[in-house]
Amino acid sequence: MRRAKIMVVDDEHLIRWSLEQNLKKQGYEVCTAGTGEDALRIAREEQPELVLLDYHLPGINGLEVLQRLKEIDEEILVIMVTAQGGLETAVNTMRHGAYDYINKPFNLDEMALVVRKALETSELRREVVQLRSEHKKQGPPKILGSSKHMKNVLEMMAKVAKSDASTVLVQGESGTGKELVAKYIHYESARADKPFVAINCAAVPSTLLESELFGHEKGAFTDAKTSKKGLFELADGGTVFLDEIGDMEIGMQAKLLRFLEDRTFRRIGGAKVIPVDVRIISATNKDLMKAIEEKVFRNDLYYRLQVIPIFLPALRERKEDILVLANHFIEVFSKEFGKPTKGISSMAEKLLVDYNWPGNIRELKNVIERAIILGNDENLLLENLPLEIVAKASQVTVPLTTFKLPPEGIDIEEVERELIKQSLEITDWNQSKAAKKLNLGIDAFRYRMKKFGFLK
């Protein structure tokens, strides 16, 4: 694991030594300097992430060292160490870019806490920069579909992304890709460089949801040990995705409506009014009009949320997209698991298209992932599909119209043996070709060959 590098700058040898030993015990790499000139030289050579900088130094003072450190590396964290009573000086250094300050004489435990907090902040900043960089490289998520339904949805998404629409409501069954739509709108918009934060309103207890969205002040309730920013504040300039909005408790709905009116709020236990600029994208798989009739969803909130409504069709309503999506998932999972599968057998195709997909795209993705893991053929075969799909497919037609079951019945093992034999004969005993004739994987076919004595 990477260790953070800290530089201690102080003209008193005892202070440098004690801080160095203490920080090394905590697992940090430590370098030291006794003057501002040495600090600048070492900073260029060692590139520390954090500097503990004494204000009163021989030669150039701490304030000038701070300014020149920031010229070397704008991201470097500097904690100023000041003499007792030097509050005005400390505040001045923070105006010039210091992360924090600590007064002399200091407690080593107090210093350790300030250092840890500063490095955690630095790590979070790096993660945010990395995530934003990755999103820029990846661009918006890929949404596939050539059906008429999806073409209309894609056109609507593109228009919304480029607009200033502040509220969007995405409706559709579970598994249709509502969060994907929200991410597409965000990353295709002018807000792409700002945060995208998501919360599932059904997964968070109603007593905690207000705190998650609006934040709270220290002491606002029993467990509020520190102040906390809510998602609306953290996402300022970006997008908040409220999934399963239909499950939000009615009292919380009133508070959300009030926020939507002017985009301002107060943290729980706070008096300060905080304005933010966020786009709210809500999603639900529920019938909100029915919920309004049942008095569990506010009529005024519904109309405030659905300024721009987007309806995602169920997968069974866009059957021409099923094989497009299936082949996409085959490509993704074959690459991920190192499998040779590149296509779908004709019988498997028919079952995939005929199946009603109650779990929509999420279910299709899971089925393909499972099939790729279990299969080892160039084509995804009938035997790789779950039994429920084979059983529930609406129309399964097998070309056995020339075969009639005799009144006295027949031994199914003999039928299977004869089919294995005939498939081998018509392919000149090419096992791979014979297996494909029966829609079997090569391993399953060889098992049956051995079972019936055709393979020793």
Tab-separated table of N, CA and C in Angstrom, residues 212-358:
chain	number	residue	atom	x	y	z
A	212	GLU	N	-29.826	12.569	4.506
A	212	GLU	CA	-29.033	12.217	3.330
A	212	GLU	C	-29.141	13.288	2.245
A	213	LEU	N	-30.332	13.833	2.068
A	213	LEU	CA	-30.544	14.817	1.002
A	213	LEU	C	-30.124	16.229	1.402
A	214	PHE	N	-30.476	16.643	2.622
A	214	PHE	CA	-30.253	18.028	3.032
A	214	PHE	C	-29.055	18.210	3.964
A	215	GLY	N	-28.559	17.108	4.548
A	215	GLY	CA	-27.460	17.228	5.498
A	215	GLY	C	-27.945	17.643	6.877
A	216	HIS	N	-27.021	17.748	7.835
A	216	HIS	CA	-27.402	18.172	9.185
A	216	HIS	C	-26.231	18.873	9.859
A	217	GLU	N	-26.560	19.639	10.897
A	217	GLU	CA	-25.560	20.316	11.701
A	217	GLU	C	-25.199	19.451	12.910
A	218	LYS	N	-24.033	19.688	13.451
A	218	LYS	CA	-23.590	18.971	14.639
A	218	LYS	C	-24.597	19.176	15.768
A	219	GLY	N	-25.011	18.066	16.395
A	219	GLY	CA	-25.950	18.149	17.509
A	219	GLY	C	-27.402	18.246	17.097
A	220	ALA	N	-27.694	18.141	15.803
A	220	ALA	CA	-29.087	18.260	15.348
A	220	ALA	C	-29.947	17.117	15.876
A	221	PHE	N	-29.346	15.953	16.090
A	221	PHE	CA	-30.031	14.822	16.709
A	221	PHE	C	-28.982	13.986	17.432
A	222	THR	N	-29.406	12.932	18.078
A	222	THR	CA	-28.538	12.181	18.995
A	222	THR	C	-27.227	11.736	18.372
A	223	ASP	N	-27.284	11.175	17.169
A	223	ASP	CA	-26.075	10.616	16.536
A	223	ASP	C	-25.314	11.624	15.676
A	224	ALA	N	-25.743	12.877	15.671
A	224	ALA	CA	-25.078	13.887	14.830
A	224	ALA	C	-23.840	14.425	15.543
A	225	LYS	N	-22.762	13.632	15.499
A	225	LYS	CA	-21.517	14.018	16.187
A	225	LYS	C	-20.797	15.156	15.466
A	226	THR	N	-20.972	15.221	14.151
A	226	THR	CA	-20.342	16.279	13.353
A	226	THR	C	-21.346	16.801	12.333
A	227	SER	N	-21.032	17.944	11.738
A	227	SER	CA	-21.873	18.465	10.649
A	227	SER	C	-21.666	17.613	9.403
A	228	LYS	N	-22.697	17.530	8.570
A	228	LYS	CA	-22.617	16.714	7.364
A	228	LYS	C	-23.347	17.393	6.217
A	229	LYS	N	-22.689	17.458	5.067
A	229	LYS	CA	-23.340	17.980	3.866
A	229	LYS	C	-24.246	16.913	3.270
A	230	GLY	N	-25.407	17.341	2.753
A	230	GLY	CA	-26.312	16.420	2.089
A	230	GLY	C	-25.999	16.305	0.608
A	231	LEU	N	-26.704	15.400	-0.073
A	231	LEU	CA	-26.437	15.145	-1.485
A	231	LEU	C	-26.699	16.373	-2.362
A	232	PHE	N	-27.727	17.162	-2.021
A	232	PHE	CA	-28.008	18.356	-2.828
A	232	PHE	C	-26.834	19.337	-2.774
A	233	GLU	N	-26.235	19.458	-1.609
A	233	GLU	CA	-25.107	20.367	-1.447
A	233	GLU	C	-23.863	19.815	-2.139
A	234	LEU	N	-23.627	18.506	-1.998
A	234	LEU	CA	-22.457	17.872	-2.612
A	234	LEU	C	-22.530	17.881	-4.134
A	235	ALA	N	-23.743	17.854	-4.674
A	235	ALA	CA	-23.923	17.778	-6.127
A	235	ALA	C	-24.107	19.142	-6.772
A	236	ASP	N	-23.852	20.217	-6.051
A	236	ASP	CA	-24.074	21.568	-6.584
A	236	ASP	C	-23.430	21.720	-7.968
A	237	GLY	N	-24.226	22.151	-8.929
A	237	GLY	CA	-23.751	22.294	-10.302
A	237	GLY	C	-23.968	21.055	-11.142
A	238	GLY	N	-24.291	19.926	-10.477
A	238	GLY	CA	-24.430	18.656	-11.189
A	238	GLY	C	-25.847	18.128	-11.188
A	239	THR	N	-25.952	16.801	-11.000
A	239	THR	CA	-27.239	16.116	-11.112
A	239	THR	C	-27.455	15.206	-9.919
A	240	VAL	N	-28.682	15.199	-9.378
A	240	VAL	CA	-29.078	14.254	-8.334
A	240	VAL	C	-30.121	13.314	-8.931
A	241	PHE	N	-29.865	12.003	-8.810
A	241	PHE	CA	-30.790	10.994	-9.317
A	241	PHE	C	-31.540	10.377	-8.145
A	242	LEU	N	-32.834	10.614	-8.085
A	242	LEU	CA	-33.691	10.086	-7.021
A	242	LEU	C	-34.419	8.854	-7.551
A	243	ASP	N	-33.824	7.678	-7.295
A	243	ASP	CA	-34.421	6.432	-7.783
A	243	ASP	C	-35.553	6.002	-6.857
A	244	GLU	N	-36.546	5.325	-7.436
A	244	GLU	CA	-37.715	4.848	-6.683
A	244	GLU	C	-38.382	5.986	-5.902
A	245	ILE	N	-38.601	7.104	-6.579
A	245	ILE	CA	-39.227	8.269	-5.949
A	245	ILE	C	-40.643	7.951	-5.473
A	246	GLY	N	-41.277	6.965	-6.106
A	246	GLY	CA	-42.638	6.580	-5.733
A	246	GLY	C	-42.738	5.978	-4.345
A	247	ASP	N	-41.590	5.588	-3.768
A	247	ASP	CA	-41.582	5.003	-2.429
A	247	ASP	C	-41.258	6.022	-1.345
A	248	MET	N	-41.108	7.289	-1.722
A	248	MET	CA	-40.787	8.310	-0.733
A	248	MET	C	-41.979	8.566	0.176
A	249	GLU	N	-41.709	8.656	1.480
A	249	GLU	CA	-42.752	8.872	2.474
A	249	GLU	C	-43.397	10.244	2.257
A	250	ILE	N	-44.684	10.349	2.523
A	250	ILE	CA	-45.475	11.526	2.162
A	250	ILE	C	-44.957	12.803	2.832
A	251	GLY	N	-44.477	12.711	4.075
A	251	GLY	CA	-43.946	13.893	4.752
A	251	GLY	C	-42.666	14.389	4.090
A	252	MET	N	-41.824	13.458	3.655
A	252	MET	CA	-40.585	13.818	2.964
A	252	MET	C	-40.895	14.427	1.601
A	253	GLN	N	-41.989	13.979	0.983
A	253	GLN	CA	-42.400	14.539	-0.309
A	253	GLN	C	-42.652	16.043	-0.184
A	254	ALA	N	-43.266	16.454	0.914
A	254	ALA	CA	-43.552	17.881	1.128
A	254	ALA	C	-42.251	18.680	1.220
A	255	LYS	N	-41.245	18.126	1.900
A	255	LYS	CA	-39.955	18.816	2.036
A	255	LYS	C	-39.221	18.888	0.693
A	256	LEU	N	-39.326	17.823	-0.096
A	256	LEU	CA	-38.709	17.841	-1.422
A	256	LEU	C	-39.394	18.872	-2.316
A	257	LEU	N	-40.709	18.948	-2.242
A	257	LEU	CA	-41.455	19.925	-3.032
A	257	LEU	C	-41.023	21.341	-2.687
A	258	ARG	N	-40.857	21.612	-1.394
A	258	ARG	CA	-40.429	22.940	-0.965
A	258	ARG	C	-39.047	23.268	-1.536
A	259	PHE	N	-38.162	22.279	-1.541
A	259	PHE	CA	-36.834	22.498	-2.121
A	259	PHE	C	-36.922	22.780	-3.628
A	260	LEU	N	-37.778	22.065	-4.323
A	260	LEU	CA	-37.895	22.232	-5.772
A	260	LEU	C	-38.445	23.600	-6.163
A	261	GLU	N	-39.163	24.233	-5.249
A	261	GLU	CA	-39.762	25.527	-5.554
A	261	GLU	C	-38.703	26.591	-5.832
A	262	ASP	N	-37.625	26.620	-5.031
A	262	ASP	CA	-36.617	27.678	-5.229
A	262	ASP	C	-35.175	27.181	-5.127
A	263	ARG	N	-35.003	25.837	-5.033
A	263	ARG	CA	-33.664	25.223	-4.966
A	263	ARG	C	-32.841	25.760	-3.782
A	264	THR	N	-33.501	25.975	-2.660
A	264	THR	CA	-32.787	26.338	-1.432
A	264	THR	C	-33.258	25.413	-0.315
A	265	PHE	N	-32.432	25.271	0.722
A	265	PHE	CA	-32.784	24.406	1.845
A	265	PHE	C	-31.971	24.806	3.064
A	266	ARG	N	-32.333	24.264	4.205
A	266	ARG	CA	-31.546	24.374	5.437
A	266	ARG	C	-31.165	22.968	5.868
A	267	ARG	N	-29.923	22.819	6.329
A	267	ARG	CA	-29.558	21.532	6.919
A	267	ARG	C	-30.418	21.302	8.161
A	268	ILE	N	-30.611	20.049	8.527
A	268	ILE	CA	-31.346	19.741	9.757
A	268	ILE	C	-30.602	20.367	10.938
A	269	GLY	N	-31.314	21.142	11.715
A	269	GLY	CA	-30.711	21.802	12.863
A	269	GLY	C	-29.984	23.081	12.516
A	270	GLY	N	-30.021	23.499	11.255
A	270	GLY	CA	-29.318	24.709	10.829
A	270	GLY	C	-30.264	25.850	10.527
A	271	ALA	N	-29.739	27.068	10.558
A	271	ALA	CA	-30.549	28.255	10.268
A	271	ALA	C	-30.200	28.868	8.920
A	272	LYS	N	-29.002	28.567	8.416
A	272	LYS	CA	-28.539	29.180	7.179
A	272	LYS	C	-29.271	28.596	5.969
A	273	VAL	N	-29.766	29.479	5.089
A	273	VAL	CA	-30.404	29.047	3.842
A	273	VAL	C	-29.321	28.824	2.792
A	274	ILE	N	-29.282	27.619	2.233
A	274	ILE	CA	-28.229	27.252	1.280
A	274	ILE	C	-28.831	27.100	-0.112
A	275	PRO	N	-28.408	27.936	-1.073
A	275	PRO	CA	-28.905	27.778	-2.444
A	275	PRO	C	-28.002	26.826	-3.238
A	276	VAL	N	-28.584	26.005	-4.092
A	276	VAL	CA	-27.794	25.116	-4.950
A	276	VAL	C	-28.395	25.097	-6.353
A	277	ASP	N	-27.551	24.720	-7.312
A	277	ASP	CA	-27.997	24.571	-8.698
A	277	ASP	C	-27.820	23.112	-9.082
A	278	VAL	N	-28.892	22.334	-8.991
A	278	VAL	CA	-28.828	20.923	-9.353
A	278	VAL	C	-29.999	20.561	-10.270
A	279	ARG	N	-29.723	19.624	-11.171
A	279	ARG	CA	-30.808	19.041	-11.972
A	279	ARG	C	-31.290	17.796	-11.226
A	280	ILE	N	-32.599	17.678	-11.057
A	280	ILE	CA	-33.180	16.528	-10.367
A	280	ILE	C	-33.779	15.585	-11.408
A	281	ILE	N	-33.232	14.371	-11.475
A	281	ILE	CA	-33.814	13.324	-12.322
A	281	ILE	C	-34.393	12.270	-11.388
A	282	SER	N	-35.710	12.092	-11.440
A	282	SER	CA	-36.385	11.102	-10.602
A	282	SER	C	-36.775	9.906	-11.453
A	283	ALA	N	-36.923	8.763	-10.803
A	283	ALA	CA	-37.314	7.560	-11.533
A	283	ALA	C	-38.216	6.708	-10.664
A	284	THR	N	-39.121	6.003	-11.291
A	284	THR	CA	-40.002	5.099	-10.554
A	284	THR	C	-40.528	4.007	-11.482
A	285	ASN	N	-40.819	2.842	-10.886
A	285	ASN	CA	-41.483	1.771	-11.636
A	285	ASN	C	-42.950	1.670	-11.231
A	286	LYS	N	-43.387	2.627	-10.421
A	286	LYS	CA	-44.775	2.614	-9.953
A	286	LYS	C	-45.660	3.493	-10.826
A	287	ASP	N	-46.941	3.224	-10.786
A	287	ASP	CA	-47.939	4.068	-11.452
A	287	ASP	C	-48.249	5.228	-10.510
A	288	LEU	N	-47.655	6.384	-10.786
A	288	LEU	CA	-47.806	7.512	-9.861
A	288	LEU	C	-49.222	8.069	-9.847
A	289	MET	N	-49.928	7.978	-10.970
A	289	MET	CA	-51.314	8.467	-10.991
A	289	MET	C	-52.178	7.624	-10.048
A	290	LYS	N	-51.925	6.325	-10.032
A	290	LYS	CA	-52.654	5.440	-9.115
A	290	LYS	C	-52.262	5.760	-7.675
A	291	ALA	N	-50.962	6.043	-7.465
A	291	ALA	CA	-50.487	6.394	-6.121
A	291	ALA	C	-51.143	7.692	-5.637
A	292	ILE	N	-51.373	8.632	-6.559
A	292	ILE	CA	-52.045	9.892	-6.216
A	292	ILE	C	-53.489	9.609	-5.789
A	293	GLU	N	-54.164	8.725	-6.539
A	293	GLU	CA	-55.543	8.355	-6.203
A	293	GLU	C	-55.616	7.695	-4.832
A	294	GLU	N	-54.572	6.928	-4.494
A	294	GLU	CA	-54.549	6.217	-3.219
A	294	GLU	C	-54.023	7.099	-2.076
A	295	LYS	N	-53.745	8.382	-2.387
A	295	LYS	CA	-53.307	9.373	-1.392
A	295	LYS	C	-51.939	9.044	-0.780
A	296	VAL	N	-51.080	8.333	-1.530
A	296	VAL	CA	-49.734	8.041	-1.021
A	296	VAL	C	-48.668	8.816	-1.808
A	297	PHE	N	-49.085	9.588	-2.799
A	297	PHE	CA	-48.142	10.445	-3.524
A	297	PHE	C	-48.820	11.780	-3.809
A	298	ARG	N	-48.065	12.861	-3.586
A	298	ARG	CA	-48.625	14.201	-3.713
A	298	ARG	C	-48.830	14.580	-5.177
A	299	ASN	N	-50.005	15.075	-5.463
A	299	ASN	CA	-50.338	15.517	-6.806
A	299	ASN	C	-49.437	16.668	-7.260
A	300	ASP	N	-49.198	17.641	-6.359
A	300	ASP	CA	-48.385	18.802	-6.731
A	300	ASP	C	-46.918	18.421	-6.958
A	301	LEU	N	-46.423	17.444	-6.209
A	301	LEU	CA	-45.043	16.992	-6.417
A	301	LEU	C	-44.910	16.271	-7.756
A	302	TYR	N	-45.919	15.481	-8.090
A	302	TYR	CA	-45.891	14.755	-9.369
A	302	TYR	C	-45.745	15.734	-10.541
A	303	TYR	N	-46.545	16.778	-10.540
A	303	TYR	CA	-46.487	17.724	-11.662
A	303	TYR	C	-45.222	18.569	-11.647
A	304	ARG	N	-44.638	18.752	-10.467
A	304	ARG	CA	-43.366	19.470	-10.390
A	304	ARG	C	-42.228	18.602	-10.930
A	305	LEU	N	-42.294	17.292	-10.665
A	305	LEU	CA	-41.227	16.374	-11.101
A	305	LEU	C	-41.271	16.082	-12.591
A	306	GLN	N	-42.496	15.979	-13.136
A	306	GLN	CA	-42.596	15.519	-14.516
A	306	GLN	C	-42.716	16.666	-15.523
A	307	VAL	N	-41.881	17.703	-15.308
A	307	VAL	CA	-41.792	18.780	-16.304
A	307	VAL	C	-41.384	18.169	-17.640
A	308	ILE	N	-40.381	17.285	-17.603
A	308	ILE	CA	-39.986	16.512	-18.784
A	308	ILE	C	-40.164	15.038	-18.449
A	309	PRO	N	-41.212	14.372	-18.988
A	309	PRO	CA	-41.406	12.940	-18.711
A	309	PRO	C	-40.744	12.071	-19.790
A	310	ILE	N	-40.082	11.012	-19.354
A	310	ILE	CA	-39.508	10.030	-20.289
A	310	ILE	C	-40.035	8.662	-19.882
A	311	PHE	N	-40.670	7.966	-20.813
A	311	PHE	CA	-41.228	6.637	-20.551
A	311	PHE	C	-40.360	5.586	-21.242
A	312	LEU	N	-39.810	4.671	-20.450
A	312	LEU	CA	-38.981	3.606	-21.006
A	312	LEU	C	-39.844	2.370	-21.263
A	313	PRO	N	-39.876	1.870	-22.495
A	313	PRO	CA	-40.697	0.690	-22.790
A	313	PRO	C	-40.105	-0.572	-22.180
A	314	ALA	N	-40.970	-1.526	-21.859
A	314	ALA	CA	-40.501	-2.831	-21.391
A	314	ALA	C	-39.831	-3.558	-22.558
A	315	LEU	N	-38.961	-4.490	-22.246
A	315	LEU	CA	-38.218	-5.204	-23.293
A	315	LEU	C	-39.158	-5.994	-24.198
A	316	ARG	N	-40.255	-6.504	-23.647
A	316	ARG	CA	-41.208	-7.273	-24.476
A	316	ARG	C	-41.910	-6.388	-25.507
A	317	GLU	N	-41.864	-5.058	-25.282
A	317	GLU	CA	-42.481	-4.119	-26.222
A	317	GLU	C	-41.506	-3.643	-27.286
A	318	ARG	N	-40.269	-4.099	-27.220
A	318	ARG	CA	-39.249	-3.727	-28.203
A	318	ARG	C	-38.425	-4.962	-28.565
A	319	LYS	N	-39.162	-6.008	-29.019
A	319	LYS	CA	-38.538	-7.303	-29.260
A	319	LYS	C	-37.412	-7.236	-30.295
A	320	GLU	N	-37.491	-6.268	-31.221
A	320	GLU	CA	-36.426	-6.166	-32.229
A	320	GLU	C	-35.095	-5.754	-31.612
A	321	ASP	N	-35.120	-5.299	-30.357
A	321	ASP	CA	-33.876	-4.908	-29.688
A	321	ASP	C	-33.265	-6.034	-28.861
A	322	ILE	N	-34.011	-7.132	-28.662
A	322	ILE	CA	-33.541	-8.200	-27.775
A	322	ILE	C	-32.219	-8.793	-28.252
A	323	LEU	N	-32.132	-9.164	-29.536
A	323	LEU	CA	-30.908	-9.789	-30.048
A	323	LEU	C	-29.764	-8.791	-30.140
A	324	VAL	N	-30.090	-7.512	-30.394
A	324	VAL	CA	-29.055	-6.467	-30.405
A	324	VAL	C	-28.405	-6.387	-29.024
A	325	LEU	N	-29.232	-6.358	-27.987
A	325	LEU	CA	-28.730	-6.290	-26.609
A	325	LEU	C	-28.003	-7.577	-26.220
A	326	ALA	N	-28.598	-8.733	-26.609
A	326	ALA	CA	-27.984	-10.026	-26.265
A	326	ALA	C	-26.589	-10.145	-26.863
A	327	ASN	N	-26.442	-9.770	-28.130
A	327	ASN	CA	-25.126	-9.848	-28.782
A	327	ASN	C	-24.128	-8.879	-28.159
A	328	HIS	N	-24.621	-7.721	-27.721
A	328	HIS	CA	-23.751	-6.770	-27.030
A	328	HIS	C	-23.227	-7.377	-25.724
A	329	PHE	N	-24.131	-7.993	-24.953
A	329	PHE	CA	-23.708	-8.605	-23.686
A	329	PHE	C	-22.777	-9.795	-23.932
A	330	ILE	N	-23.012	-10.550	-25.011
A	330	ILE	CA	-22.112	-11.659	-25.361
A	330	ILE	C	-20.712	-11.138	-25.615
A	331	GLU	N	-20.619	-10.051	-26.356
A	331	GLU	CA	-19.307	-9.447	-26.647
A	331	GLU	C	-18.610	-9.009	-25.355
A	332	VAL	N	-19.379	-8.372	-24.471
A	332	VAL	CA	-18.809	-7.868	-23.214
A	332	VAL	C	-18.326	-9.020	-22.333
A	333	PHE	N	-19.181	-10.023	-22.107
A	333	PHE	CA	-18.845	-11.086	-21.161
A	333	PHE	C	-17.867	-12.109	-21.744
A	334	SER	N	-17.891	-12.322	-23.046
A	334	SER	CA	-16.908	-13.222	-23.657
A	334	SER	C	-15.505	-12.660	-23.465
A	335	LYS	N	-15.390	-11.347	-23.622
A	335	LYS	CA	-14.100	-10.687	-23.416
A	335	LYS	C	-13.709	-10.731	-21.945
A	336	GLU	N	-14.675	-10.488	-21.053
A	336	GLU	CA	-14.383	-10.457	-19.622
A	336	GLU	C	-13.956	-11.824	-19.089
A	337	PHE	N	-14.609	-12.905	-19.568
A	337	PHE	CA	-14.331	-14.242	-19.048
A	337	PHE	C	-13.422	-15.068	-19.954
A	338	GLY	N	-12.951	-14.458	-21.050
A	338	GLY	CA	-12.044	-15.172	-21.936
A	338	GLY	C	-12.685	-16.370	-22.613
A	339	LYS	N	-13.934	-16.240	-23.037
A	339	LYS	CA	-14.670	-17.326	-23.684
A	339	LYS	C	-14.756	-17.095	-25.194
A	340	PRO	N	-14.940	-18.178	-25.978
A	340	PRO	CA	-14.945	-18.045	-27.446
A	340	PRO	C	-16.290	-17.649	-28.045
A	341	THR	N	-17.332	-17.538	-27.221
A	341	THR	CA	-18.685	-17.285	-27.733
A	341	THR	C	-18.765	-15.959	-28.472
A	342	LYS	N	-19.303	-16.040	-29.692
A	342	LYS	CA	-19.410	-14.836	-30.519
A	342	LYS	C	-20.807	-14.624	-31.093
A	343	GLY	N	-21.657	-15.646	-31.029
A	343	GLY	CA	-22.993	-15.527	-31.599
A	343	GLY	C	-24.011	-16.346	-30.832
A	344	ILE	N	-25.199	-16.525	-31.441
A	344	ILE	CA	-26.309	-17.240	-30.798
A	344	ILE	C	-26.871	-18.242	-31.808
A	345	SER	N	-27.114	-19.476	-31.363
A	345	SER	CA	-27.717	-20.477	-32.246
A	345	SER	C	-29.142	-20.059	-32.593
A	346	SER	N	-29.651	-20.581	-33.704
A	346	SER	CA	-30.972	-20.151	-34.189
A	346	SER	C	-32.080	-20.492	-33.197
A	347	MET	N	-32.015	-21.679	-32.569
A	347	MET	CA	-33.060	-22.050	-31.615
A	347	MET	C	-32.989	-21.171	-30.361
A	348	ALA	N	-31.770	-20.877	-29.896
A	348	ALA	CA	-31.620	-20.003	-28.723
A	348	ALA	C	-32.125	-18.599	-29.042
A	349	GLU	N	-31.859	-18.128	-30.265
A	349	GLU	CA	-32.365	-16.819	-30.692
A	349	GLU	C	-33.872	-16.759	-30.577
A	350	LYS	N	-34.532	-17.838	-31.054
A	350	LYS	CA	-35.991	-17.859	-31.057
A	350	LYS	C	-36.542	-17.793	-29.630
A	351	LEU	N	-35.913	-18.555	-28.732
A	351	LEU	CA	-36.388	-18.551	-27.353
A	351	LEU	C	-36.168	-17.190	-26.696
A	352	LEU	N	-35.026	-16.556	-26.967
A	352	LEU	CA	-34.748	-15.240	-26.390
A	352	LEU	C	-35.786	-14.215	-26.844
A	353	VAL	N	-36.132	-14.257	-28.126
A	353	VAL	CA	-37.099	-13.294	-28.678
A	353	VAL	C	-38.511	-13.590	-28.184
A	354	ASP	N	-38.859	-14.884	-28.046
A	354	ASP	CA	-40.216	-15.251	-27.644
A	354	ASP	C	-40.489	-15.060	-26.158
A	355	TYR	N	-39.441	-15.057	-25.354
A	355	TYR	CA	-39.597	-14.918	-23.906
A	355	TYR	C	-40.057	-13.499	-23.565
A	356	ASN	N	-40.859	-13.360	-22.494
A	356	ASN	CA	-41.465	-12.053	-22.177
A	356	ASN	C	-40.588	-11.135	-21.313
A	357	TRP	N	-39.520	-11.613	-20.745
A	357	TRP	CA	-38.554	-10.820	-19.986
A	357	TRP	C	-39.199	-9.936	-18.915
A	358	PRO	N	-39.796	-10.554	-17.885
A	358	PRO	CA	-40.392	-9.741	-16.813
A	358	PRO	C	-39.370	-8.872	-16.084
